Coordinates of C-alpha atoms and ligand atoms in Angstrom, one line a residue:
X1 CA 3.5 -26.6 -41.8
X2 CA 5.9 -28.0 -44.3
X3 CA 9.6 -28.3 -43.4
X4 CA 10.5 -25.5 -45.8
X5 CA 8.2 -22.9 -44.1
X6 CA 9.7 -20.6 -41.5
X7 CA 8.2 -21.1 -38.0
X8 CA 6.4 -18.2 -36.5
X9 CA 8.7 -16.0 -34.4
X10 CA 8.6 -16.6 -30.6
X11 CA 8.7 -12.9 -29.9
X12 CA 6.2 -10.4 -31.4
X13 CA 7.4 -6.8 -31.5
X14 CA 5.3 -4.4 -29.5
X15 CA 2.5 -2.7 -31.3
X16 CA 2.4 0.9 -29.9
X17 CA -0.9 1.8 -28.2
X18 CA -2.4 5.3 -28.7
X19 CA -5.5 5.5 -26.5
X20 CA -8.1 8.0 -27.7
X21 CA -9.6 10.5 -25.3
X22 CA -13.0 9.4 -24.0
X23 CA -15.5 10.8 -21.6
X24 CA -18.2 9.2 -19.5
X25 CA -18.9 8.1 -15.9
X26 CA -16.1 5.6 -15.6
X27 CA -13.6 8.0 -17.1
X28 CA -14.8 10.6 -14.6
X29 CA -14.4 8.1 -11.8
X30 CA -10.9 7.3 -12.9
X31 CA -10.0 11.1 -12.9
X32 CA -11.3 11.4 -9.3
X33 CA -9.4 8.3 -8.1
X34 CA -6.3 9.6 -9.8
X35 CA -6.7 13.0 -8.1
X36 CA -7.2 11.5 -4.7
X37 CA -4.5 8.8 -4.9
X38 CA -1.9 11.2 -6.3
X39 CA -2.9 13.9 -3.9
X40 CA -2.5 11.5 -0.9
X41 CA 0.9 10.4 -2.2
X42 CA 2.4 13.8 -3.0
X43 CA 0.9 15.8 -0.1
X44 CA 1.0 13.4 2.9
X45 CA 4.6 14.1 3.8
X46 CA 3.7 17.8 4.2
X47 CA 1.0 17.3 6.8
X48 CA 2.2 18.4 10.3
X49 CA 1.2 16.7 13.5
X50 CA 2.1 18.1 16.9
X51 CA 3.6 15.4 19.2
X52 CA 5.4 17.6 21.7
X53 CA 8.7 19.4 21.6
X54 CA 11.0 16.4 21.4
X55 CA 9.3 14.4 18.7
X56 CA 9.0 14.9 14.9
X57 CA 6.0 16.9 13.8
X58 CA 5.5 15.1 10.5
X59 CA 2.2 13.2 10.4
X60 CA 3.5 10.2 8.5
X61 CA 7.1 9.5 8.9
X62 CA 9.3 6.4 8.6
X63 CA 12.0 7.3 11.2
X64 CA 14.8 5.0 10.2
X65 CA 17.3 6.5 12.7
X66 CA 14.8 6.2 15.6
X67 CA 13.6 2.9 14.2
X68 CA 9.9 3.9 14.5
X69 CA 7.0 4.6 12.2
X70 CA 4.8 7.6 12.9
X71 CA 1.3 7.6 11.5
X72 CA -0.7 10.6 12.8
X73 CA -1.3 9.8 16.5
X74 CA 0.0 6.2 16.2
X75 CA 3.6 5.3 16.8
X76 CA 4.8 1.9 15.8
X77 CA 8.0 0.5 17.4
X78 CA 10.0 -2.3 15.9
X79 CA 8.7 -4.8 18.4
X80 CA 5.2 -3.9 17.3
X81 CA 5.8 -4.8 13.7
X82 CA 2.8 -7.1 13.9
X83 CA 0.7 -4.0 13.2
X84 CA 2.4 -3.6 9.8
X85 CA 2.0 -7.4 9.2
X86 CA -1.7 -7.1 10.1
X87 CA -2.2 -4.2 7.7
X88 CA -0.5 -6.1 4.9
X89 CA -2.7 -9.1 5.6
X90 CA -5.8 -6.8 5.5
X91 CA -4.5 -5.3 2.2
X92 CA -4.2 -8.8 0.7
X93 CA -7.6 -9.9 1.9
X94 CA -9.1 -6.7 0.6
X95 CA -7.6 -7.4 -2.8
X96 CA -9.0 -10.9 -2.8
X97 CA -12.4 -9.5 -1.8
X98 CA -12.6 -6.9 -4.5
X99 CA -11.2 -9.2 -7.1
X100 CA -13.7 -11.9 -6.4
X101 CA -16.6 -9.4 -6.4
X102 CA -15.6 -7.0 -9.1
X103 CA -12.7 -8.5 -11.0
X104 CA -9.6 -6.5 -11.6
X105 CA -10.9 -3.2 -10.2
X106 CA -7.6 -2.7 -8.4
X107 CA -5.7 -2.9 -11.7
X108 CA -8.2 -0.7 -13.6
X109 CA -8.5 2.1 -11.1
X110 CA -6.0 2.2 -8.3
X111 CA -2.8 0.3 -9.1
X112 CA 0.1 2.8 -9.2
X113 CA 1.1 1.5 -12.6
X114 CA -2.4 2.3 -14.0
X115 CA -2.6 5.7 -12.2
X116 CA 0.8 6.9 -13.3
X117 CA 0.4 5.6 -16.9
X118 CA -2.9 7.4 -17.1
X119 CA -1.2 10.6 -16.0
X120 CA 1.6 10.1 -18.5
X121 CA -0.9 9.5 -21.3
X122 CA -2.7 12.7 -20.2
X123 CA 0.5 14.7 -20.6
X124 CA 1.2 13.0 -23.9
X125 CA -2.2 14.0 -25.2
X126 CA -1.7 17.6 -24.0
X127 CA 1.6 17.9 -25.9
X128 CA 1.1 15.8 -29.0
X129 CA -2.7 15.8 -29.4
X130 CA -5.3 13.0 -29.5
X131 CA -5.0 9.5 -31.0
X132 CA -4.8 10.4 -34.7
X133 CA -2.3 13.2 -34.2
X134 CA -0.1 10.9 -32.1
X135 CA -0.3 8.2 -34.7
X136 CA 0.7 10.7 -37.4
X137 CA 3.6 12.0 -35.2
X138 CA 4.7 8.4 -34.5
X139 CA 4.9 7.7 -38.3
X140 CA 6.4 11.1 -39.2
X141 CA 10.0 11.5 -40.0
X142 CA 12.1 13.3 -37.4
X143 CA 12.0 17.0 -37.9
X144 CA 12.1 20.1 -35.7
X145 CA 8.5 19.8 -34.7
X146 CA 8.7 16.2 -33.8
X147 CA 11.9 16.9 -31.8
X148 CA 10.2 19.8 -30.0
X149 CA 7.1 17.8 -29.1
X150 CA 9.0 14.8 -28.0
X151 CA 11.4 16.8 -25.9
X152 CA 8.6 18.7 -24.3
X153 CA 6.8 15.5 -23.4
X154 CA 9.9 13.8 -22.0
X155 CA 10.8 16.8 -19.9
X156 CA 7.3 16.9 -18.4
X157 CA 7.4 13.1 -17.8
X158 CA 10.8 13.5 -16.1
X159 CA 9.4 16.3 -13.9
X160 CA 6.6 14.0 -12.8
X161 CA 9.1 11.2 -12.2
X162 CA 11.2 13.7 -10.1
X163 CA 8.2 14.7 -8.1
X164 CA 7.4 11.1 -7.5
X165 CA 10.9 10.2 -6.3
X166 CA 11.0 13.4 -4.3
X167 CA 7.7 12.6 -2.5
X168 CA 9.0 9.2 -1.7
X169 CA 12.2 10.4 0.1
X170 CA 10.1 13.0 2.1
X171 CA 8.4 10.1 3.9
X172 CA 11.7 9.2 5.5
X173 CA 12.8 12.5 7.0
X174 CA 11.4 15.9 7.8
X175 CA 10.0 17.0 4.5
X176 CA 10.5 20.8 4.7
X177 CA 14.1 20.4 5.9
X178 CA 14.9 17.8 3.3
X179 CA 13.4 20.0 0.6
X180 CA 15.7 22.9 1.5
X181 CA 18.7 20.6 1.7
X182 CA 17.9 19.1 -1.7
X183 CA 17.7 22.6 -3.2
X184 CA 21.0 23.8 -1.8
X185 CA 22.8 20.5 -2.5
X186 CA 23.4 19.4 1.1
X187 CA 21.0 16.5 1.3
X188 CA 22.4 13.0 2.0
X189 CA 23.6 11.3 -1.2
X190 CA 21.1 8.4 -0.6
X191 CA 18.3 11.0 -1.1
X192 CA 19.6 12.1 -4.5
X193 CA 20.3 8.4 -5.5
X194 CA 16.8 7.3 -4.5
X195 CA 15.2 10.2 -6.3
X196 CA 17.3 9.5 -9.4
X197 CA 16.3 5.8 -9.4
X198 CA 12.6 6.6 -8.9
X199 CA 12.6 9.3 -11.5
X200 CA 14.0 6.9 -14.0
X201 CA 11.7 4.0 -13.1
X202 CA 8.6 6.2 -13.1
X203 CA 9.6 7.6 -16.5
X204 CA 10.2 4.1 -17.9
X205 CA 7.2 2.3 -16.4
X206 CA 4.6 5.1 -17.0
X207 CA 6.0 6.5 -20.2
X208 CA 7.7 3.8 -22.1
X209 CA 6.7 0.3 -20.8
X210 CA 3.1 1.1 -19.9
X211 CA 0.8 -1.8 -20.7
X212 CA 3.8 -4.1 -21.1
X213 CA 4.3 -4.0 -17.4
X214 CA 0.7 -5.3 -16.8
X215 CA 0.9 -8.0 -19.5
X216 CA 4.4 -9.4 -19.0
X217 CA 5.9 -8.2 -15.7
X218 CA 3.0 -8.3 -13.2
X219 CA 2.1 -11.6 -11.6
X220 CA -1.3 -10.5 -10.5
X221 CA -3.2 -11.2 -13.8
X222 CA -2.1 -14.8 -13.5
X223 CA -3.1 -15.1 -9.9
X224 CA -6.4 -13.2 -9.9
X225 CA -8.1 -15.9 -12.1
X226 CA -8.2 -18.1 -9.0
X227 CA -10.3 -15.6 -7.2
X228 CA -12.8 -15.1 -9.9
X229 CA -15.8 -17.2 -10.9
X230 CA -19.0 -16.9 -12.9
X231 CA -20.5 -14.5 -10.3
X232 CA -17.6 -12.0 -10.6
X233 CA -18.7 -8.8 -12.2
X234 CA -16.3 -7.8 -14.9
X235 CA -16.2 -5.9 -18.2
X236 CA -17.6 -7.9 -21.1
X237 CA -19.2 -7.4 -24.5
X238 CA -22.9 -8.6 -24.9
X239 CA -22.0 -10.5 -28.0
X240 CA -25.6 -11.9 -28.2
X241 CA -26.8 -8.4 -28.6
X242 CA -23.9 -7.0 -30.7
X243 CA -23.5 -9.7 -33.3
X244 CA -23.4 -9.9 -36.2
X245 CA -21.6 -6.7 -36.2
X246 CA -21.1 -4.4 -39.2
X247 CA -21.1 -0.9 -40.5
X248 CA -23.8 0.5 -42.7
X249 CA -27.3 2.0 -42.3
X250 CA -29.2 -1.1 -43.3
X251 CA -29.3 -3.0 -40.0
X252 CA -31.6 -5.8 -41.0
X253 CA -30.4 -9.0 -39.4
X254 CA -27.5 -7.1 -37.8
X255 CA -26.6 -6.7 -34.2
X256 CA -26.1 -3.4 -32.4
X257 CA -22.3 -3.3 -32.9
X258 CA -21.6 -0.9 -35.7
X259 CA -17.9 -1.9 -35.7
X260 CA -16.9 1.7 -35.1
X261 CA -13.7 0.6 -33.2
X262 CA -14.3 3.2 -30.5
X263 CA -14.0 0.6 -27.8
X264 CA -10.6 -0.6 -29.2
X265 CA -9.3 2.9 -29.8
X266 CA -9.8 4.0 -26.2
X267 CA -8.3 0.9 -24.7
X268 CA -5.1 1.6 -22.9
X269 CA -4.1 -2.1 -23.3
X270 CA -4.7 -2.1 -27.0
X271 CA -7.2 -5.0 -27.0
X272 CA -10.6 -5.7 -28.5
X273 CA -13.0 -6.6 -25.7
X274 CA -15.3 -8.1 -28.4
X275 CA -12.9 -11.1 -28.6
X276 CA -14.0 -12.2 -25.1
X277 CA -12.3 -12.0 -21.7
X278 CA -8.6 -11.6 -22.0
X279 CA -5.8 -11.6 -19.5
X280 CA -4.7 -8.2 -20.8
X281 CA -8.0 -6.5 -19.8
X282 CA -7.5 -4.4 -16.6
X283 CA -11.3 -3.7 -16.5
X284 CA -10.7 0.0 -16.6
X285 CA -14.2 0.3 -18.2
X286 CA -13.1 3.0 -20.7
X287 CA -14.5 0.8 -23.5
X288 CA -17.9 1.0 -21.7
X289 CA -17.9 4.8 -21.9
X290 CA -16.8 4.7 -25.5
X291 CA -19.5 2.3 -26.5
X292 CA -22.3 3.9 -24.5
X293 CA -21.4 7.2 -26.2
X294 CA -21.8 5.5 -29.6
X295 CA -25.0 3.7 -28.6
X296 CA -26.5 7.1 -27.6
X297 CA -25.5 8.6 -31.0
X298 CA -27.2 5.8 -32.9
X299 CA -30.3 5.7 -30.7
X300 CA -29.6 2.2 -29.1
X301 CA -29.7 1.3 -25.4
X302 CA -26.5 1.7 -23.5
X303 CA -24.7 -1.3 -22.1
X304 CA -23.5 -3.2 -25.2
X305 CA -20.2 -3.4 -23.3
X306 CA -20.9 -3.4 -19.6
X307 CA -20.0 -4.8 -16.2
X308 CA -21.5 -8.3 -16.4
X309 CA -21.5 -11.5 -14.4
X310 CA -20.9 -14.4 -16.7
X311 CA -23.6 -16.3 -14.9
X312 CA -26.1 -13.9 -16.4
X313 CA -25.2 -14.7 -19.9
X314 CA -27.7 -17.6 -20.3
X315 CA -30.5 -15.5 -18.7
X316 CA -29.8 -12.6 -21.0
X317 CA -29.7 -14.8 -24.1
X318 CA -33.2 -15.9 -23.1
X319 CA -34.3 -12.3 -23.0
X320 CA -34.5 -12.2 -19.2
X321 CA -32.9 -9.3 -17.2
X322 CA -29.7 -10.0 -15.3
X323 CA -29.9 -11.0 -11.6
X324 CA -29.5 -8.1 -9.1
X325 CA -25.8 -7.2 -8.5
X326 CA -26.1 -7.8 -4.8
X327 CA -26.9 -11.5 -5.5
X328 CA -23.6 -11.9 -7.4
X329 CA -21.6 -10.0 -4.7
X330 CA -23.0 -11.7 -1.7
X331 CA -21.8 -15.3 -1.9
X332 CA -19.8 -17.6 0.4
X333 CA -16.4 -16.6 -1.0
X334 CA -16.9 -12.8 -0.6
X335 CA -18.6 -13.3 2.8
X336 CA -15.6 -15.3 4.0
X337 CA -13.1 -12.7 2.8
X338 CA -15.1 -9.9 4.4
X339 CA -15.3 -11.8 7.7
X340 CA -11.5 -12.5 7.7
X341 CA -10.8 -8.9 6.8
X342 CA -13.0 -7.6 9.6
X343 CA -11.5 -10.1 12.1
X344 CA -7.9 -8.9 11.4
X345 CA -9.0 -5.3 11.4
X346 CA -10.8 -5.6 14.7
X347 CA -7.9 -7.5 16.2
X348 CA -5.5 -4.6 15.2
X349 CA -7.9 -2.0 16.6
X350 CA -8.1 -4.0 19.8
X351 CA -4.4 -4.4 20.0
X352 CA -3.9 -0.7 19.4
X353 CA -6.2 0.2 22.3
X354 CA -4.8 -2.2 24.9
X355 CA -1.1 -1.7 24.2
X356 CA 0.5 -0.2 27.3
X357 CA 2.2 3.2 27.3
X358 CA 5.0 1.7 29.3
X359 CA 7.1 -1.2 28.0
X360 CA 9.3 -3.1 30.5
X361 CA 11.4 -6.2 29.8
X362 CA 13.4 -7.9 32.5
X363 CA 16.4 -10.0 31.7
X364 CA 18.0 -11.8 34.7
X365 CA 21.8 -11.9 34.4
X366 CA 22.5 -15.6 34.7
X367 CA 26.3 -15.7 34.7
X368 CA 26.4 -16.3 37.7
X369 CA 22.8 -16.8 38.7
X370 CA 23.6 -15.4 42.2
X371 CA 26.4 -13.9 44.2
X372 CA 27.0 -14.4 48.0
X373 CA 28.5 -11.2 49.4
X374 CA 31.0 -11.0 52.3
X375 CA 28.2 -10.4 54.8
X376 CA 26.2 -13.5 53.5
X377 CA 23.7 -11.4 51.5
X378 CA 22.5 -13.2 48.4
X379 CA 22.4 -10.9 45.3
X380 CA 20.7 -11.4 41.9
X381 CA 21.3 -9.0 39.0
X382 CA 18.7 -8.0 36.4
X383 CA 18.9 -5.9 33.2
X384 CA 15.6 -4.0 32.9
X385 CA 14.6 -2.1 29.7
X386 CA 12.2 0.7 30.1
X387 CA 10.6 2.4 27.1
X388 CA 9.0 5.8 27.5
X389 CA 6.5 6.3 24.7
X390 CA 5.7 9.9 25.5
X391 CA 7.0 13.1 23.9
X392 CA 8.8 14.3 27.0
X393 CA 11.2 12.8 29.5
X394 CA 9.4 11.0 32.3
X395 CA 10.3 9.8 35.8
X396 CA 9.6 6.2 36.6
X397 CA 9.5 4.7 40.1
X398 CA 10.8 1.1 40.4
X399 CA 9.6 -1.3 43.1
X400 CA 9.4 -5.0 43.8
X401 CA 6.7 -7.1 45.4
X402 CA 7.5 -10.4 47.0
X403 CA 6.2 -12.7 49.8
X404 CA 9.6 -12.8 51.4
X405 CA 11.8 -9.7 52.1
X406 CA 13.9 -8.6 49.1
X407 CA 15.6 -5.2 48.6
X408 CA 16.2 -3.4 45.4
X409 CA 19.1 -1.1 44.3
X410 CA 19.4 0.6 40.9
X411 CA 22.9 1.1 39.5
X412 CA 23.7 4.8 39.1
X413 CA 20.4 5.9 40.5
X414 CA 19.5 7.9 43.6
X415 CA 16.9 5.7 45.3
X416 CA 14.3 4.0 43.1
X417 CA 13.7 6.9 40.6
X418 CA 14.7 6.5 37.0
X419 CA 14.5 9.2 34.3
X420 CA 13.8 7.9 30.7
X421 CA 14.3 10.5 27.9
X422 CA 11.4 11.3 25.6
X423 CA 10.5 8.5 23.2
X424 CA 13.5 6.4 24.1
X425 CA 14.3 3.1 25.7
X426 CA 16.7 3.0 28.6
X427 CA 18.5 0.0 30.0
X428 CA 19.1 -0.1 33.7
X429 CA 21.0 -2.6 35.9
X430 CA 19.1 -3.6 39.1
X431 CA 20.4 -5.5 42.1
X432 CA 18.0 -7.5 44.2
X433 CA 19.3 -8.6 47.6
X434 CA 18.1 -11.2 50.1
X435 CA 19.5 -11.1 53.7
X436 CA 21.7 -14.1 54.7
X437 CA 19.0 -15.9 56.7
X438 CA 16.0 -14.8 54.7
X439 CA 13.7 -17.4 53.1
X440 CA 14.7 -16.2 49.6
X441 CA 18.4 -16.7 50.4
X442 CA 17.9 -20.2 51.7
X443 CA 15.5 -21.4 48.9
X444 CA 16.5 -22.3 45.4
X445 CA 13.9 -20.1 43.7
X446 CA 11.6 -17.4 44.8
X447 CA 9.1 -15.7 42.5
X448 CA 8.6 -12.0 42.8
X449 CA 7.3 -9.1 40.7
X450 CA 9.0 -5.9 39.4
X451 CA 6.7 -2.9 39.3
X452 CA 7.3 0.3 37.4
X453 CA 5.2 3.4 37.8
X454 CA 5.1 6.4 35.5
X455 CA 5.1 9.1 38.1
X456 CA 3.5 11.7 35.8
X457 CA 0.5 9.6 34.8
X458 CA 0.5 6.9 37.6
X459 CA 0.3 4.3 34.9
X460 CA 1.9 1.0 36.1
X461 CA 3.4 -2.0 34.5
X462 CA 4.8 -5.2 36.0
X463 CA 6.8 -8.3 35.1
X464 CA 7.1 -11.5 37.1
X465 CA 10.5 -13.1 37.5
X466 CA 12.6 -15.3 39.7
X467 CA 15.2 -14.8 42.5
X468 CA 17.8 -17.6 42.8
X469 CA 18.8 -18.3 46.3
X470 CA 21.9 -20.3 47.5
X471 CA 19.6 -23.2 48.8
X472 CA 20.2 -25.1 52.0
Ligands
LIG1 S1 -11.0 -3.9 -22.9 FE1 -12.1 -2.2 -21.9 S2 -11.9 -2.6 -19.7 FE2 -10.4 -3.9 -20.7 S3 -8.5 -2.7 -20.6 FE3 -9.5 -2.3 -22.6 S4 -10.7 -0.5 -22.2 FE4 -10.2 -1.3 -20.2
LIG2 S1 -17.7 0.8 -29.4 FE1 -19.5 -0.5 -29.3 S2 -20.4 -0.3 -31.3 FE2 -18.3 0.4 -31.5 S3 -17.1 -1.4 -32.1 FE3 -17.1 -1.3 -29.9 S4 -18.7 -2.6 -29.3 FE4 -19.1 -2.1 -31.4

């Protein structure tokens, strides 16, 4: 480049993408996945789950006020956050596993950005027509028709955004109650603010930014390369079969690609898979459907574009069939990810089944460590926290077990009975006394055990602690 030439710009303006409608097995799979994932997202807050009269009956609820997470029959308390951490680890390992086995299947089929963009493109196609009509409308001058079509599309997009934001806030409080409050304007301002933000971001990401989010904003395309290798099955063009490409009826010396551009026109990322693997490709496989359709029309075998492991390229160039898919999938890396994923999953299930229904924590009051009363009795004080995980108030019996005589008194209680309200934690103050001449009073430290019994279910829990005596 001579010094007089202008350097190329650092920023290239966005080329709008107008994906064409396509049909085929992968498109159908994507429709089904969209239906299921959106159905789960929008409908879950409306599922009811009976937990008893004093607990919320919403199956999935993030109860911020009660600081709990309800998931059908499972209730996660803040001190059990390791369940959420475990699930996040499983999600990460699952993503590693699928990426190393099948490339960017998450991006192509289930990522919320992909699913909502797909939905927004569907609406756009309903309103403005298929690719050619949309290109014409894009290039047309603004007139009444263009304004009408654009407004219709934007209103529908905004409604989808509103439903998306609305569904989100329903996860945080009783959905039917919040729905009524939203309609009559009495919901909390945070609900309206959250819905407004999510409506705007859904509209922007799904309708306006679309593929730009995947290409420029998402870190995953940069990271996932580390999980892929030559055995990873990903969308690719059989260039050894398709080239030299070209139009025309005379196919002598030509490959199977008739350069119809169908694969490019359906691509939601606006790329040409015939240029090789690209970071922009989300492996949605729509180009496979488009090309298979074209191959059938011209009487050629399907699979010019296909899910392929790069390792098979050399075999295929020699005219041999590709290795069985299972050979590519079962390899040390995927086996390791599966083993780790299963290990974490089994650990969580085990932890779920062995977690007690009673939680008790004992905190000795150490300022002072003991008191000598006027009659010589030595007293220690303990703060005990009891958590009732049931949907109704329950009576708990407190007791202690020690090798030397100790007595127990509960502040504000009649005897050793403590009522704990439904699904709540109650803190009680407990006094433990040792007679003036007892062993516990004359020793420095005596170990003993607090026992608590759920008097309805007879389930018991205990905690070991220490009694501080005055010593000799
Ligand atoms: S190249 Fe094919 S698989 Fe990749 S994003 Fe485009 S249509 Fe999807
Ligand atoms: S759809 Fe198939 S035949 Fe048409 S341009 Fe793409 S690769 Fe070639």
